[in-house]
Amino acid sequence: MSRKILIVEDESLVAYDLKLILTRAGYRVCGIADSVPEALEIIEEQKPEMVLLDIFLKGNLNGIDLAATLTSKNIAFVYLSANFQESILEKAKATQPYGFLVKPFREKELLITLDVAFYRHQNSIESRLRREQALEQVFKNIVAEPITWKQKLLKISTSLQPHVPFDYLTIIVKTSVGFSDEAISFLRTGFDEYQVIGTDEFLNVTKVNKAQLKQLQADSPLVTKTSFYNGAGFVKMQSQFPVKKLIAQSFNMQSFLGLPLSTSTGDNISFSFYSRKADCYANDHVVLLDRLHRSLLSVIEEIMPVDHGEIEAAKNDKYTGKELSEKSKAAGFQGIIGKSHQMLTVLDHIGIVAPLDTSVLVLGESGTGKERIAKSIHYLSPRKNKPLVVVNCASMPATLIESELFGHEKGAFTGAIEKRTGKFELADGGTIFLDEIGEMPAELQVKLLRVLQEQEIERIGGKGPIKIDVRIVAATNRNLEKEVEEGRFRLDLYYRLFVFPIIIPPLRERKDDIPVLTSHFLERYAQKSGKKITDVSPDVMSQLLEYHWPGNVRELEHFIERSVLLTDGPVIKHAYLPKFQNKKESPVFAEVKNDRLKTIDEHAREHILEVLKRCNGKISGKDGAASKLGLPPSTLHSKMQKLGIKKWE
């Protein structure tokens, strides 16, 4: 039976061309609509399996408005458009389409995009079912384990973490006589580490007594259906839920998702998920939890203690989620340092996508560690024993990049004196990491798109396509939406790469990680230099936390390396950081006199003068400035002459 497709396009010529192509390819076009109301009528009557959806339509509503209805009806859709503004792209991206076609497009591109969209849609349904079945089996296995009820609850909670993320989770029972005396909460402190918080610990942290807590609980209405509140919505709802307000203020939580479970005896078991991320929860989380409702209720009823004695006996249990974690997964994160909630979210996303073959786009500023993320994705995937090939698109000349990526035959062009195997062929069976993908020339973007769609490449001067099996992980520090809007990056390629984005936050947005990163780099470079430096002074740490870190983790690493070289004692007591006026500005963009920007030479001059001052003007020798800067004395003399440093000041 042929698949039914609805075309929603306001240009009749384009629409009928599409119908002709689709009919010839064996699809059944069940209608053509040029507006959202007309499309809704056809959808209700014909129930199409796929919608080709233009963005700009007749009437007040556009394709993005229709996308929400299609998602609710579980109908796949592919966008069609000739151009895009960044603001529109953001809205379109949020609707999670199954593909994107940029007008004009070839017939083959349309048919391949549809094949991919149908595959992704079917795979997403099957993947969701497999995920639910796997979680249900995990729940059953946990119930059978010979561990305490608290450990079982923690294991169930951590098994949900990749699918319903949380920084704080409370589980409490309400019976006909009121709330249980012993709620249990789990505060996430690391990727696989959780602090267990019972009622006594909760009272200690929040500075309320048991009677006050009882009153706050009594003043809070019972949540009767699965629901979520993000950001401002969560702040607003706290006025009705004083306990949630107390938790939000005490643990700095910014979003909430509640799952109520009603038992056969009339009791209510509430799961309250909290996140420090302001926009953490979405309807997908609600759908998953509602589908898991029955199995969760069954295992929780079996796990939760039934008498006060069992609760009291378990009060002093002390353990962490680390004891229950998958050590192989933790090993795959080697080199990624951080315990902030932002970085824990990144690690969660890596854990979700790594086992799949999905293309991944890693987004982040320079110095945030995008290549480390790519390596973790590879080493946690089934491809880990196959090659990981790294390509920096920004470092290769435009004239050579095609040959580097796809290879060439002998004699294909002047200078091709022998056959060359391209990076994609070298990565066959494994992963290729395309760093700085935003720098790729437009003509190469077209060829990369075809590689993604057809899983085949063609060498320059080759006689035909070569099938490959390669997973693509790409990264950029550019704003690709802006690049798309300005015509420097193809929208259809953007959408093919943007299947699973991982956004690495800049260091200034996760300052909780600065102490642990500092400790990590300090240990590395102290050992490398043979020095017994164990710490930084409180004053230095204060400066590190205050500094804006425009160069991110890489800049912090270089700072620690430099400081280790400049330090003689066991503690780093001085922070040689670039000067800036506004901590929210990068030093590169900091203003100086007359609104002029400092040059690189001016920054270098300041730094050399600072080191000379530390070395009391000594240039050569063991404790001289040249040694501290890692330069030969002759080179330092040349730099000083070039920068106009006649003597240290």
Coordinates of N, CA and C in Angstrom, one line a residue, residues 101-306:
L101 N 14.0 20.8 3.3 CA 14.4 21.0 1.9 C 14.4 22.5 1.6
V102 N 15.6 22.9 1.0 CA 15.7 24.2 0.5 C 15.4 24.3 -1.0
K103 N 14.4 25.2 -1.3 CA 14.1 25.4 -2.7 C 15.2 26.3 -3.4
P104 N 15.5 25.9 -4.6 CA 15.0 24.8 -5.4 C 15.8 23.5 -5.0
F105 N 15.2 22.4 -5.2 CA 15.9 21.1 -4.8 C 15.7 20.1 -6.0
R106 N 16.6 19.2 -6.0 CA 16.5 18.1 -7.0 C 15.5 17.1 -6.7
E107 N 15.0 16.4 -7.7 CA 14.0 15.3 -7.4 C 14.7 14.2 -6.5
K108 N 15.9 13.9 -6.7 CA 16.6 12.9 -5.9 C 16.7 13.3 -4.5
E109 N 17.0 14.6 -4.2 CA 17.1 15.1 -2.9 C 15.7 15.0 -2.2
L110 N 14.6 15.3 -2.9 CA 13.3 15.2 -2.3 C 13.0 13.8 -1.9
L111 N 13.3 12.8 -2.7 CA 13.0 11.4 -2.4 C 13.8 10.8 -1.3
I112 N 15.1 11.2 -1.3 CA 16.0 10.8 -0.3 C 15.6 11.4 1.1
T113 N 15.2 12.6 1.1 CA 14.8 13.3 2.3 C 13.5 12.6 2.9
L114 N 12.6 12.3 2.0 CA 11.4 11.6 2.4 C 11.7 10.2 3.0
D115 N 12.6 9.5 2.3 CA 13.0 8.2 2.8 C 13.6 8.3 4.2
V116 N 14.5 9.3 4.4 CA 15.1 9.5 5.7 C 14.0 9.9 6.8
A117 N 13.1 10.8 6.3 CA 12.0 11.3 7.3 C 11.1 10.1 7.7
F118 N 10.7 9.3 6.8 CA 9.9 8.1 7.1 C 10.7 7.2 8.0
Y119 N 12.0 7.0 7.7 CA 12.8 6.1 8.6 C 12.9 6.7 10.0
R120 N 13.2 8.0 10.1 CA 13.4 8.6 11.4 C 12.1 8.6 12.2
H121 N 11.0 8.8 11.5 CA 9.7 8.8 12.2 C 9.4 7.4 12.8
Q122 N 9.5 6.4 11.9 CA 9.3 5.0 12.3 C 10.2 4.6 13.4
N123 N 11.5 5.0 13.2 CA 12.5 4.6 14.2 C 12.3 5.3 15.5
S124 N 11.8 6.5 15.5 CA 11.5 7.3 16.7 C 10.4 6.6 17.5
I125 N 9.4 6.1 16.8 CA 8.3 5.3 17.5 C 8.8 4.0 18.1
E126 N 9.6 3.3 17.3 CA 10.1 2.0 17.7 C 11.1 2.3 18.9
S127 N 11.9 3.3 18.7 CA 12.9 3.7 19.8 C 12.2 4.0 21.1
R128 N 11.1 4.7 21.0 CA 10.4 5.1 22.2 C 9.8 3.8 22.9
L129 N 9.3 2.9 22.1 CA 8.7 1.7 22.6 C 9.8 0.9 23.3
R130 N 11.0 0.7 22.6 CA 12.1 0.0 23.1 C 12.6 0.6 24.4
R131 N 12.7 1.9 24.4 CA 13.1 2.6 25.6 C 12.2 2.3 26.8
E132 N 10.9 2.4 26.5 CA 9.9 2.1 27.6 C 10.0 0.7 28.1
Q133 N 10.1 -0.2 27.2 CA 10.2 -1.6 27.5 C 11.5 -1.9 28.3
A134 N 12.6 -1.3 27.9 CA 13.9 -1.4 28.6 C 13.8 -0.9 30.0
L135 N 13.2 0.3 30.2 CA 13.0 0.9 31.5 C 12.1 0.0 32.4
E136 N 11.1 -0.5 31.9 CA 10.2 -1.4 32.6 C 10.9 -2.6 33.1
Q137 N 11.8 -3.2 32.3 CA 12.6 -4.4 32.7 C 13.6 -4.0 33.7
V138 N 14.2 -2.8 33.6 CA 15.2 -2.3 34.6 C 14.5 -2.2 36.0
F139 N 13.2 -1.6 36.0 CA 12.5 -1.5 37.2 C 12.3 -2.9 37.9
K140 N 11.9 -3.9 37.1 CA 11.6 -5.2 37.6 C 12.9 -5.8 38.2
N141 N 14.0 -5.6 37.5 CA 15.3 -6.2 38.0 C 15.7 -5.5 39.3
I142 N 15.5 -4.2 39.4 CA 15.9 -3.5 40.7 C 15.1 -4.0 41.8
V143 N 13.8 -4.3 41.6 CA 12.9 -4.8 42.7 C 13.5 -6.1 43.3
A144 N 14.0 -6.9 42.4 CA 14.5 -8.3 42.8 C 15.9 -8.2 43.5
E145 N 16.6 -7.1 43.4 CA 17.9 -7.0 44.0 C 17.9 -7.0 45.5
P146 N 18.9 -7.7 46.2 CA 18.9 -7.8 47.7 C 19.6 -6.5 48.3
I147 N 18.9 -5.4 48.1 CA 19.4 -4.1 48.6 C 18.3 -3.4 49.4
T148 N 18.6 -2.3 50.1 CA 17.5 -1.6 50.9 C 16.6 -0.9 50.0
W149 N 15.4 -0.5 50.5 CA 14.4 0.2 49.8 C 14.9 1.6 49.3
K150 N 15.8 2.2 50.1 CA 16.4 3.5 49.6 C 17.3 3.3 48.4
Q151 N 18.1 2.2 48.4 CA 19.0 2.0 47.3 C 18.2 1.6 46.1
K152 N 17.1 0.9 46.2 CA 16.2 0.6 45.1 C 15.6 1.9 44.5
L153 N 15.1 2.7 45.4 CA 14.5 4.0 44.9 C 15.6 4.8 44.1
L154 N 16.8 4.8 44.7 CA 17.9 5.6 44.0 C 18.2 5.0 42.7
K155 N 18.2 3.7 42.6 CA 18.5 3.0 41.3 C 17.4 3.3 40.3
I156 N 16.2 3.3 40.7 CA 15.1 3.6 39.8 C 15.2 5.1 39.3
S157 N 15.5 6.0 40.3 CA 15.7 7.4 39.9 C 16.8 7.6 38.9
T158 N 17.9 7.0 39.2 CA 19.1 7.2 38.3 C 18.8 6.5 36.9
S159 N 18.0 5.5 36.8 CA 17.7 4.9 35.5 C 16.8 5.9 34.7
L160 N 16.0 6.7 35.4 CA 15.2 7.7 34.8 C 16.0 9.0 34.3
Q161 N 17.2 9.2 35.0 CA 17.9 10.5 34.8 C 18.2 10.8 33.3
P162 N 18.6 9.8 32.5 CA 18.9 10.2 31.1 C 17.6 10.6 30.3
H163 N 16.5 10.2 30.8 CA 15.2 10.4 30.0 C 14.4 11.6 30.7
V164 N 14.5 11.7 32.0 CA 13.8 12.8 32.7 C 14.8 13.4 33.6
P165 N 15.6 14.3 33.2 CA 16.8 14.8 33.9 C 16.3 15.6 35.2
F166 N 17.1 15.5 36.3 CA 16.8 16.2 37.5 C 18.0 16.5 38.3
D167 N 18.0 17.6 39.0 CA 19.1 17.9 40.0 C 18.7 17.5 41.4
Y168 N 17.3 17.4 41.6 CA 16.8 17.1 42.9 C 15.5 16.4 42.7
L169 N 15.3 15.3 43.4 CA 14.1 14.5 43.2 C 13.6 14.1 44.6
T170 N 12.3 14.4 44.8 CA 11.7 14.0 46.1 C 10.6 13.0 45.9
I171 N 10.5 12.0 46.7 CA 9.5 11.0 46.6 C 8.8 10.9 48.0
I172 N 7.5 11.1 48.0 CA 6.8 11.2 49.3 C 5.4 10.5 49.2
V173 N 5.0 9.9 50.2 CA 3.7 9.2 50.3 C 2.7 10.1 51.1
K174 N 1.5 10.2 50.5 CA 0.4 10.9 51.3 C -0.7 9.9 51.5
T175 N -1.1 9.6 52.7 CA -2.2 8.6 53.0 C -3.4 9.4 53.4
S176 N -4.4 8.7 53.8 CA -5.6 9.4 54.3 C -5.4 10.2 55.5
V177 N -4.4 9.9 56.3 CA -4.1 10.7 57.5 C -3.1 11.8 57.3
G178 N -2.6 12.0 56.1 CA -1.6 13.0 55.8 C -0.3 12.5 55.2
F179 N 0.7 13.4 55.1 CA 1.9 13.0 54.5 C 2.8 12.1 55.4
S180 N 3.5 11.2 54.8 CA 4.4 10.4 55.6 C 5.5 11.2 56.3
D181 N 5.9 10.7 57.4 CA 7.0 11.4 58.2 C 8.3 11.4 57.5
E182 N 8.5 10.4 56.6 CA 9.8 10.2 56.0 C 9.7 10.3 54.5
A183 N 9.9 11.5 54.0 CA 10.1 11.6 52.5 C 11.5 11.3 52.2
I184 N 11.8 11.0 51.0 CA 13.2 10.8 50.6 C 13.5 11.6 49.4
S185 N 14.7 12.2 49.4 CA 15.1 13.0 48.3 C 16.5 12.7 47.9
F186 N 16.8 12.9 46.6 CA 18.1 12.7 46.0 C 18.6 13.9 45.4
L187 N 19.8 14.5 45.9 CA 20.4 15.7 45.3 C 21.6 15.2 44.5
R188 N 21.6 15.6 43.2 CA 22.7 15.2 42.3 C 23.9 16.0 42.6
T189 N 25.0 15.3 42.9 CA 26.3 16.0 43.2 C 27.4 15.7 42.2
G190 N 27.1 14.8 41.3 CA 28.1 14.4 40.2 C 27.4 13.6 39.2
F191 N 28.2 13.2 38.1 CA 27.5 12.5 37.0 C 26.8 11.3 37.5
D192 N 27.5 10.5 38.4 CA 26.8 9.3 38.9 C 26.9 9.3 40.5
E193 N 26.7 10.5 41.1 CA 26.8 10.7 42.5 C 25.6 11.4 43.0
Y194 N 24.9 10.9 44.1 CA 23.7 11.5 44.6 C 23.8 11.5 46.1
Q195 N 23.4 12.6 46.7 CA 23.3 12.7 48.2 C 21.9 12.4 48.6
V196 N 21.8 11.4 49.5 CA 20.4 11.0 50.0 C 20.0 12.0 51.1
I197 N 18.8 12.6 50.9 CA 18.4 13.5 51.9 C 17.0 13.1 52.5
G198 N 17.1 12.7 53.8 CA 15.8 12.3 54.5 C 15.2 13.6 55.1
T199 N 14.1 13.3 55.9 CA 13.4 14.5 56.5 C 14.3 15.3 57.4
D200 N 15.1 14.6 58.3 CA 16.0 15.3 59.2 C 17.0 16.2 58.5
E201 N 17.6 15.6 57.4 CA 18.6 16.4 56.7 C 17.9 17.5 56.0
F202 N 16.7 17.3 55.5 CA 15.9 18.4 54.8 C 15.7 19.5 55.7
L203 N 15.2 19.2 57.0 CA 15.0 20.3 58.0 C 16.2 21.1 58.3
N204 N 17.3 20.4 58.4 CA 18.6 21.0 58.7 C 19.0 22.0 57.6
V205 N 18.9 21.6 56.3 CA 19.3 22.4 55.2 C 18.3 23.6 55.0
T206 N 17.0 23.4 55.2 CA 16.1 24.5 54.9 C 15.8 25.4 56.1
K207 N 16.3 25.0 57.3 CA 16.2 25.8 58.5 C 14.7 25.9 59.0
V208 N 13.9 24.9 58.7 CA 12.5 24.9 59.3 C 12.4 23.7 60.2
N209 N 11.4 23.7 61.1 CA 11.2 22.6 62.0 C 10.1 21.7 61.5
K210 N 9.9 20.6 62.2 CA 9.0 19.6 61.7 C 7.6 20.1 61.7
A211 N 7.2 20.9 62.7 CA 5.8 21.5 62.7 C 5.6 22.4 61.5
Q212 N 6.6 23.2 61.3 CA 6.5 24.2 60.1 C 6.4 23.5 58.8
L213 N 7.2 22.4 58.7 CA 7.1 21.6 57.4 C 5.7 21.0 57.3
K214 N 5.2 20.5 58.3 CA 3.8 19.9 58.3 C 2.8 20.9 57.8
Q215 N 3.0 22.1 58.3 CA 2.0 23.2 58.0 C 2.2 23.6 56.5
L216 N 3.4 23.6 56.0 CA 3.7 23.9 54.6 C 3.1 22.9 53.7
Q217 N 3.2 21.6 54.1 CA 2.6 20.5 53.4 C 1.1 20.6 53.4
A218 N 0.5 20.9 54.5 CA -0.9 21.1 54.6 C -1.5 22.2 53.7
D219 N -0.6 23.2 53.5 CA -1.0 24.4 52.7 C -0.8 24.1 51.2
S220 N -0.2 23.0 50.9 CA 0.1 22.7 49.5 C -1.0 21.8 48.9
P221 N -1.6 22.2 47.8 CA -2.6 21.3 47.2 C -2.0 20.0 46.6
L222 N -2.7 19.0 46.5 CA -2.2 17.7 45.9 C -2.1 17.8 44.4
V223 N -1.0 17.5 43.8 CA -0.9 17.4 42.4 C -1.6 16.2 41.9
T224 N -2.5 16.3 41.0 CA -3.4 15.2 40.6 C -3.0 14.6 39.2
K225 N -2.2 15.4 38.4 CA -1.9 14.9 37.1 C -0.4 15.3 36.7
T226 N 0.2 14.5 35.9 CA 1.6 14.8 35.5 C 1.6 16.2 34.8
S227 N 2.5 17.1 35.3 CA 2.6 18.4 34.8 C 3.9 19.0 35.0
F228 N 4.3 20.0 34.3 CA 5.6 20.7 34.5 C 5.5 22.2 34.4
Y229 N 6.5 22.9 35.1 CA 6.5 24.3 35.1 C 8.0 24.7 34.9
N230 N 8.2 25.6 34.0 CA 9.6 26.1 33.7 C 9.7 27.5 34.0
G231 N 10.9 28.0 34.4 CA 11.3 29.4 34.6 C 10.2 30.2 35.3
A232 N 9.7 31.2 34.6 CA 8.7 32.1 35.3 C 7.4 31.4 35.7
G233 N 7.1 30.3 34.9 CA 5.9 29.6 35.3 C 6.1 28.8 36.6
F234 N 7.3 28.4 36.9 CA 7.6 27.7 38.1 C 7.6 28.7 39.3
V235 N 8.1 29.9 39.0 CA 8.1 30.9 40.1 C 6.7 31.3 40.4
K236 N 5.8 31.4 39.4 CA 4.5 31.8 39.7 C 3.7 30.7 40.5
M237 N 3.9 29.5 40.2 CA 3.2 28.4 40.8 C 3.6 28.2 42.3
Q238 N 4.8 28.7 42.6 CA 5.3 28.5 44.0 C 4.4 29.2 45.1
S239 N 3.7 30.2 44.7 CA 2.8 30.9 45.6 C 1.7 29.9 46.1
Q240 N 1.4 28.9 45.3 CA 0.4 27.9 45.7 C 1.0 26.7 46.4
F241 N 2.3 26.5 46.2 CA 3.0 25.3 46.7 C 4.2 25.7 47.6
P242 N 3.9 26.0 48.8 CA 5.0 26.6 49.7 C 6.2 25.6 49.9
V243 N 5.9 24.3 49.8 CA 7.1 23.3 50.0 C 8.0 23.4 48.7
K244 N 7.3 23.5 47.6 CA 8.1 23.6 46.3 C 8.9 25.0 46.3
K245 N 8.3 26.0 46.9 CA 9.0 27.3 47.0 C 10.3 27.1 47.9
L246 N 10.1 26.4 49.0 CA 11.2 26.2 50.0 C 12.3 25.4 49.3
I247 N 12.0 24.4 48.5 CA 13.0 23.6 47.8 C 13.7 24.4 46.8
A248 N 12.9 25.2 46.0 CA 13.5 26.0 45.0 C 14.5 27.0 45.5
Q249 N 14.2 27.6 46.7 CA 15.0 28.6 47.3 C 16.2 28.0 47.9
S250 N 16.0 26.8 48.6 CA 17.1 26.2 49.3 C 18.2 25.5 48.4
F251 N 17.7 25.0 47.3 CA 18.6 24.3 46.4 C 18.8 24.9 45.0
N252 N 18.3 26.1 44.9 CA 18.4 26.9 43.6 C 17.8 26.2 42.4
M253 N 16.6 25.7 42.5 CA 15.9 25.0 41.4 C 15.1 26.0 40.6
Q254 N 15.0 25.8 39.3 CA 14.3 26.7 38.4 C 13.2 26.1 37.6
S255 N 13.0 24.8 37.6 CA 11.9 24.2 36.9 C 11.5 22.9 37.7
F256 N 10.3 22.5 37.4 CA 9.7 21.4 38.1 C 8.8 20.5 37.3
L257 N 8.8 19.2 37.6 CA 7.9 18.3 36.9 C 7.3 17.3 38.0
G258 N 6.0 17.2 38.1 CA 5.4 16.4 39.1 C 4.7 15.2 38.5
L259 N 4.9 14.0 39.1 CA 4.3 12.8 38.7 C 3.6 12.2 39.9
P260 N 2.2 12.2 39.9 CA 1.5 11.6 41.0 C 1.1 10.2 40.6
L261 N 1.2 9.3 41.6 CA 0.9 7.9 41.4 C -0.2 7.5 42.5
S262 N -1.3 7.1 42.1 CA -2.4 6.7 43.0 C -2.4 5.2 43.2
T263 N -2.3 4.7 44.5 CA -2.2 3.3 44.7 C -3.6 2.7 44.9
S264 N -3.6 1.4 44.9 CA -4.9 0.7 45.0 C -5.6 0.9 46.3
T265 N -4.8 1.3 47.4 CA -5.4 1.6 48.7 C -5.8 3.0 48.9
G266 N -5.6 3.8 47.8 CA -6.0 5.2 47.9 C -4.9 6.2 48.3
D267 N -3.7 5.6 48.6 CA -2.6 6.5 48.9 C -2.1 7.2 47.6
N268 N -1.3 8.3 47.8 CA -0.7 9.0 46.7 C 0.8 9.1 46.9
I269 N 1.5 8.6 45.9 CA 3.0 8.6 45.9 C 3.4 9.7 44.9
S270 N 4.1 10.7 45.3 CA 4.4 11.8 44.4 C 5.9 11.8 44.1
F271 N 6.2 11.9 42.8 CA 7.6 12.1 42.3 C 7.7 13.6 41.9
S272 N 8.6 14.3 42.6 CA 8.8 15.7 42.2 C 10.2 15.9 41.7
F273 N 10.3 16.1 40.4 CA 11.6 16.4 39.7 C 11.9 17.9 39.7
Y274 N 13.1 18.2 40.1 CA 13.5 19.6 40.0 C 14.8 19.8 39.2
S275 N 14.9 20.9 38.5 CA 16.2 21.1 37.8 C 16.6 22.6 38.0
R276 N 17.9 22.7 38.0 CA 18.5 24.1 38.0 C 18.4 24.8 36.7
K277 N 18.1 24.1 35.6 CA 17.9 24.6 34.3 C 16.5 25.2 34.2
A278 N 16.4 26.4 33.7 CA 15.1 27.1 33.7 C 14.1 26.6 32.7
D279 N 14.6 25.9 31.6 CA 13.7 25.4 30.6 C 13.9 23.9 30.5
C280 N 14.0 23.2 31.6 CA 14.4 21.8 31.5 C 13.3 20.8 30.9
Y281 N 12.0 21.0 31.3 CA 11.0 20.0 31.1 C 10.1 20.4 29.9
A282 N 9.6 19.3 29.2 CA 8.8 19.5 28.0 C 7.7 18.4 28.0
N283 N 6.9 18.5 27.0 CA 5.7 17.6 27.0 C 6.2 16.1 26.7
D284 N 7.4 16.0 26.1 CA 7.9 14.6 25.9 C 8.1 13.9 27.2
H285 N 8.6 14.6 28.2 CA 8.8 14.0 29.5 C 7.5 13.6 30.1
V286 N 6.5 14.4 30.0 CA 5.1 14.0 30.5 C 4.6 12.8 29.8
V287 N 4.7 12.7 28.5 CA 4.3 11.5 27.7 C 5.0 10.3 28.2
L288 N 6.3 10.3 28.4 CA 7.0 9.2 28.8 C 6.6 8.7 30.2
L289 N 6.5 9.6 31.1 CA 6.1 9.2 32.5 C 4.7 8.7 32.5
D290 N 3.8 9.3 31.8 CA 2.4 8.8 31.7 C 2.4 7.3 31.2
R291 N 3.2 7.0 30.2 CA 3.3 5.7 29.6 C 3.9 4.7 30.6
L292 N 4.8 5.2 31.4 CA 5.4 4.3 32.4 C 4.7 4.3 33.7
H293 N 3.5 5.0 33.8 CA 2.8 5.1 35.0 C 2.5 3.8 35.7
R294 N 2.0 2.9 35.0 CA 1.5 1.6 35.6 C 2.7 0.8 36.1
S295 N 3.8 0.7 35.3 CA 4.9 -0.1 35.8 C 5.7 0.6 37.0
L296 N 5.7 1.9 36.9 CA 6.3 2.6 38.1 C 5.6 2.4 39.3
L297 N 4.2 2.6 39.2 CA 3.4 2.4 40.4 C 3.5 1.0 41.0
S298 N 3.6 0.0 40.1 CA 3.7 -1.4 40.6 C 5.0 -1.6 41.4
V299 N 6.1 -1.1 40.9 CA 7.4 -1.3 41.6 C 7.5 -0.5 42.8
I300 N 7.0 0.8 42.8 CA 7.1 1.6 44.0 C 6.2 1.1 45.1
E301 N 5.1 0.6 44.8 CA 4.2 -0.1 45.8 C 5.0 -1.2 46.5
E302 N 5.7 -1.9 45.7 CA 6.4 -3.1 46.2 C 7.7 -2.7 47.0
I303 N 8.3 -1.5 46.6 CA 9.5 -1.1 47.3 C 9.3 -0.3 48.6
M304 N 8.3 0.6 48.6 CA 8.2 1.5 49.7 C 7.9 0.8 51.0
P305 N 8.6 1.1 52.1 CA 8.4 0.4 53.4 C 6.9 0.6 53.9
V306 N 6.5 -0.4 54.6 CA 5.1 -0.3 55.1 C 5.0 0.0 56.6

